[in-house]
mmCIF file of C-alpha atoms in Angstrom:
data_model
loop_
_atom_site.group_PDB
_atom_site.id
_atom_site.type_symbol
_atom_site.label_atom_id
_atom_site.label_comp_id
_atom_site.label_asym_id
_atom_site.label_seq_id
_atom_site.Cartn_x
_atom_site.Cartn_y
_atom_site.Cartn_z
ATOM 1 C CA UNK B 1 0.000 0.000 0.000
ATOM 2 C CA UNK B 2 1.379 3.425 -0.896
ATOM 3 C CA UNK B 3 1.300 6.448 1.363
ATOM 4 C CA UNK B 4 -1.483 8.007 -0.740
ATOM 5 C CA UNK B 5 -3.631 4.867 -0.536
ATOM 6 C CA UNK B 6 -3.220 4.624 3.233
ATOM 7 C CA UNK B 7 -4.138 8.278 3.779
ATOM 8 C CA UNK B 8 -7.136 8.172 1.425
ATOM 9 C CA UNK B 9 -8.596 5.024 2.935
ATOM 10 C CA UNK B 10 -10.905 5.417 5.943
ATOM 11 C CA UNK B 11 -9.026 2.897 8.077
ATOM 12 C CA UNK B 12 -5.832 2.815 10.091
ATOM 13 C CA UNK B 13 -3.695 5.535 8.489
ATOM 14 C CA UNK B 14 -6.031 8.492 8.810
ATOM 15 C CA UNK B 15 -7.747 7.670 12.075
ATOM 16 C CA UNK B 16 -4.687 6.740 14.087
ATOM 17 C CA UNK B 17 -3.321 10.261 13.633
ATOM 18 C CA UNK B 18 -6.654 11.752 14.729
ATOM 19 C CA UNK B 19 -6.559 9.641 17.912
ATOM 20 C CA UNK B 20 -2.935 10.659 18.506
ATOM 21 C CA UNK B 21 -3.778 14.349 18.183
ATOM 22 C CA UNK B 22 -6.711 14.001 20.601
ATOM 23 C CA UNK B 23 -4.496 12.194 23.122
ATOM 24 C CA UNK B 24 -1.855 14.892 22.834
ATOM 25 C CA UNK B 25 -4.413 17.672 23.162
ATOM 26 C CA UNK B 26 -5.561 16.204 26.484
ATOM 27 C CA UNK B 27 -2.065 16.370 28.022
ATOM 28 C CA UNK B 28 -2.416 20.016 29.161
ATOM 29 C CA UNK B 29 -5.712 19.183 30.911
ATOM 30 C CA UNK B 30 -3.780 17.034 33.368
ATOM 31 C CA UNK B 31 -1.329 19.834 34.145
ATOM 32 C CA UNK B 32 -4.072 22.468 34.546
ATOM 33 C CA UNK B 33 -5.994 20.129 36.860
ATOM 34 C CA UNK B 34 -2.879 19.736 39.024
ATOM 35 C CA UNK B 35 -2.305 23.493 39.136
ATOM 36 C CA UNK B 36 -5.930 24.001 40.198
ATOM 37 C CA UNK B 37 -5.408 21.569 43.064
ATOM 38 C CA UNK B 38 -7.227 18.551 41.687
ATOM 39 C CA UNK B 39 -5.763 15.154 42.441
ATOM 40 C CA UNK B 40 -4.915 13.421 39.173
ATOM 41 C CA UNK B 41 -2.853 10.214 39.203
ATOM 42 C CA UNK B 42 0.603 10.467 37.603
ATOM 43 C CA UNK B 43 -0.110 7.376 35.503
ATOM 44 C CA UNK B 44 -2.635 9.414 33.469
ATOM 45 C CA UNK B 45 0.196 11.232 31.692
ATOM 46 C CA UNK B 46 2.062 7.993 31.086
ATOM 47 C CA UNK B 47 -1.098 6.411 29.673
ATOM 48 C CA UNK B 48 -1.641 9.363 27.337
ATOM 49 C CA UNK B 49 1.944 9.287 26.080
ATOM 50 C CA UNK B 50 1.873 5.521 25.566
ATOM 51 C CA UNK B 51 -1.429 5.873 23.691
ATOM 52 C CA UNK B 52 0.139 8.534 21.475
ATOM 53 C CA UNK B 53 3.161 6.292 20.931
ATOM 54 C CA UNK B 54 0.974 3.327 20.008
ATOM 55 C CA UNK B 55 -1.164 5.250 17.543
ATOM 56 C CA UNK B 56 1.919 6.816 15.974
ATOM 57 C CA UNK B 57 3.526 3.408 15.500
ATOM 58 C CA UNK B 58 0.314 2.005 13.985
ATOM 59 C CA UNK B 59 0.087 4.948 11.613
ATOM 60 C CA UNK B 60 3.738 4.571 10.674
ATOM 61 C CA UNK B 61 3.287 0.858 10.033
ATOM 62 C CA UNK B 62 0.351 1.554 7.722
ATOM 63 C CA UNK B 63 2.128 4.296 5.762
ATOM 64 C CA UNK B 64 5.869 3.654 5.882
ATOM 65 C CA UNK B 65 6.067 0.118 7.170
ATOM 66 C CA UNK B 66 7.381 -0.947 10.576
ATOM 67 C CA UNK B 67 11.054 -0.696 9.715
ATOM 68 C CA UNK B 68 10.942 2.799 8.228
ATOM 69 C CA UNK B 69 8.650 4.241 10.885
ATOM 70 C CA UNK B 70 10.858 2.868 13.650
ATOM 71 C CA UNK B 71 13.908 4.259 11.865
ATOM 72 C CA UNK B 72 12.330 7.698 11.735
ATOM 73 C CA UNK B 73 11.229 7.601 15.383
ATOM 74 C CA UNK B 74 14.608 6.341 16.653
ATOM 75 C CA UNK B 75 16.403 9.063 14.683
ATOM 76 C CA UNK B 76 14.037 11.785 15.933
ATOM 77 C CA UNK B 77 14.319 10.473 19.518
ATOM 78 C CA UNK B 78 18.128 10.459 19.314
ATOM 79 C CA UNK B 79 18.338 13.990 17.923
ATOM 80 C CA UNK B 80 15.871 15.267 20.529
ATOM 81 C CA UNK B 81 17.724 13.535 23.350
ATOM 82 C CA UNK B 82 21.028 14.992 22.150
ATOM 83 C CA UNK B 83 19.600 18.512 22.048
ATOM 84 C CA UNK B 84 17.970 18.120 25.474
ATOM 85 C CA UNK B 85 21.166 16.745 27.046
ATOM 86 C CA UNK B 86 23.198 19.542 25.477
ATOM 87 C CA UNK B 87 20.727 22.100 26.804
ATOM 88 C CA UNK B 88 20.431 20.743 30.332
ATOM 89 C CA UNK B 89 24.185 20.197 30.769
ATOM 90 C CA UNK B 90 25.550 23.329 29.078
ATOM 91 C CA UNK B 91 22.677 25.774 28.520
ATOM 92 C CA UNK B 92 23.544 25.949 24.818
ATOM 93 C CA UNK B 93 20.639 26.739 22.445
ATOM 94 C CA UNK B 94 17.931 27.619 25.004
ATOM 95 C CA UNK B 95 19.810 28.951 28.004
ATOM 96 C CA UNK B 96 20.164 27.226 31.337
ATOM 97 C CA UNK B 97 17.211 25.045 32.330
ATOM 98 C CA UNK B 98 16.441 21.840 34.164
ATOM 99 C CA UNK B 99 13.591 19.378 34.534
ATOM 100 C CA UNK B 100 11.993 18.212 37.743
ATOM 101 C CA UNK B 101 13.109 14.691 38.634
ATOM 102 C CA UNK B 102 10.989 11.998 36.992
ATOM 103 C CA UNK B 103 10.760 8.237 37.309
ATOM 104 C CA UNK B 104 13.145 7.593 34.404
ATOM 105 C CA UNK B 105 15.873 10.157 33.753
ATOM 106 C CA UNK B 106 18.366 9.903 30.883
ATOM 107 C CA UNK B 107 21.822 11.282 31.493
ATOM 108 C CA UNK B 108 20.621 12.339 34.917
ATOM 109 C CA UNK B 109 18.889 15.438 33.557
ATOM 110 C CA UNK B 110 16.242 14.567 30.946
ATOM 111 C CA UNK B 111 13.020 12.632 31.642
ATOM 112 C CA UNK B 112 12.506 9.778 29.167
ATOM 113 C CA UNK B 113 9.131 11.165 28.096
ATOM 114 C CA UNK B 114 10.599 14.460 26.804
ATOM 115 C CA UNK B 115 12.597 13.143 23.801
ATOM 116 C CA UNK B 116 9.902 10.515 23.212
ATOM 117 C CA UNK B 117 7.248 13.214 22.896
ATOM 118 C CA UNK B 118 9.461 15.318 20.620
ATOM 119 C CA UNK B 119 9.950 12.297 18.339
ATOM 120 C CA UNK B 120 6.215 11.612 18.199
ATOM 121 C CA UNK B 121 5.415 15.264 17.545
ATOM 122 C CA UNK B 122 8.034 15.361 14.763
ATOM 123 C CA UNK B 123 6.326 12.379 13.142
ATOM 124 C CA UNK B 124 2.896 14.039 13.312
ATOM 125 C CA UNK B 125 4.294 17.296 11.903
ATOM 126 C CA UNK B 126 5.931 15.424 9.024
ATOM 127 C CA UNK B 127 2.717 13.767 7.918
ATOM 128 C CA UNK B 128 0.424 16.735 8.477
ATOM 129 C CA UNK B 129 2.864 18.858 6.459
ATOM 130 C CA UNK B 130 2.842 16.313 3.645
ATOM 131 C CA UNK B 131 -0.979 16.356 3.665
ATOM 132 C CA UNK B 132 -1.073 20.159 3.438
ATOM 133 C CA UNK B 133 1.595 20.386 0.735
ATOM 134 C CA UNK B 134 -0.072 17.616 -1.245
ATOM 135 C CA UNK B 135 -3.458 19.365 -0.937
ATOM 136 C CA UNK B 136 -1.925 22.580 -2.271
ATOM 137 C CA UNK B 137 -0.424 20.678 -5.195
ATOM 138 C CA UNK B 138 3.115 21.629 -4.183
ATOM 139 C CA UNK B 139 4.327 18.029 -3.856
ATOM 140 C CA UNK B 140 3.050 14.532 -4.247
ATOM 141 C CA UNK B 141 3.355 12.323 -1.145
ATOM 142 C CA UNK B 142 5.155 9.598 -3.035
ATOM 143 C CA UNK B 143 7.790 11.995 -4.351
ATOM 144 C CA UNK B 144 8.464 13.554 -0.968
ATOM 145 C CA UNK B 145 8.689 10.197 0.786
ATOM 146 C CA UNK B 146 10.870 8.754 -1.938
ATOM 147 C CA UNK B 147 13.213 11.701 -1.469
ATOM 148 C CA UNK B 148 13.161 11.446 2.343
ATOM 149 C CA UNK B 149 13.500 7.693 2.698
ATOM 150 C CA UNK B 150 15.303 6.838 -0.530
ATOM 151 C CA UNK B 151 12.649 4.494 -1.880
ATOM 152 C CA UNK B 152 9.124 4.611 -3.177
ATOM 153 C CA UNK B 153 6.411 3.374 -0.823
#
């Protein structure tokens, strides 16, 4: 199945991204509830992020295939982690900052969920951008993906 076929069909490709966006949009609700003094279990955020991760992987499998979607996500995660570690250790790029301690910290300064979320957001931005550019007639999805991944899907 090509990228165009998966995005034009009413099944997995299109709807997994909608679910992922809804899950991501609910993340701030948790934080606002905490600020307002409501008791919200910490596992709610983890559940939302894992749901976003799952829907992103399903979408990637239906459009790029498992191998290529994992390759993209691992690359995006690695770049994000590198930038976050650089920022938290040296203050380069964004100035000096630090995160509150979390359950799983990478390099002692970056919560695991931060680079994971950046990777998932990068994936969503990539495919929404392709949809917009394709709709405007600027590019065709197959051409842009062939250029990005070095093969036609």
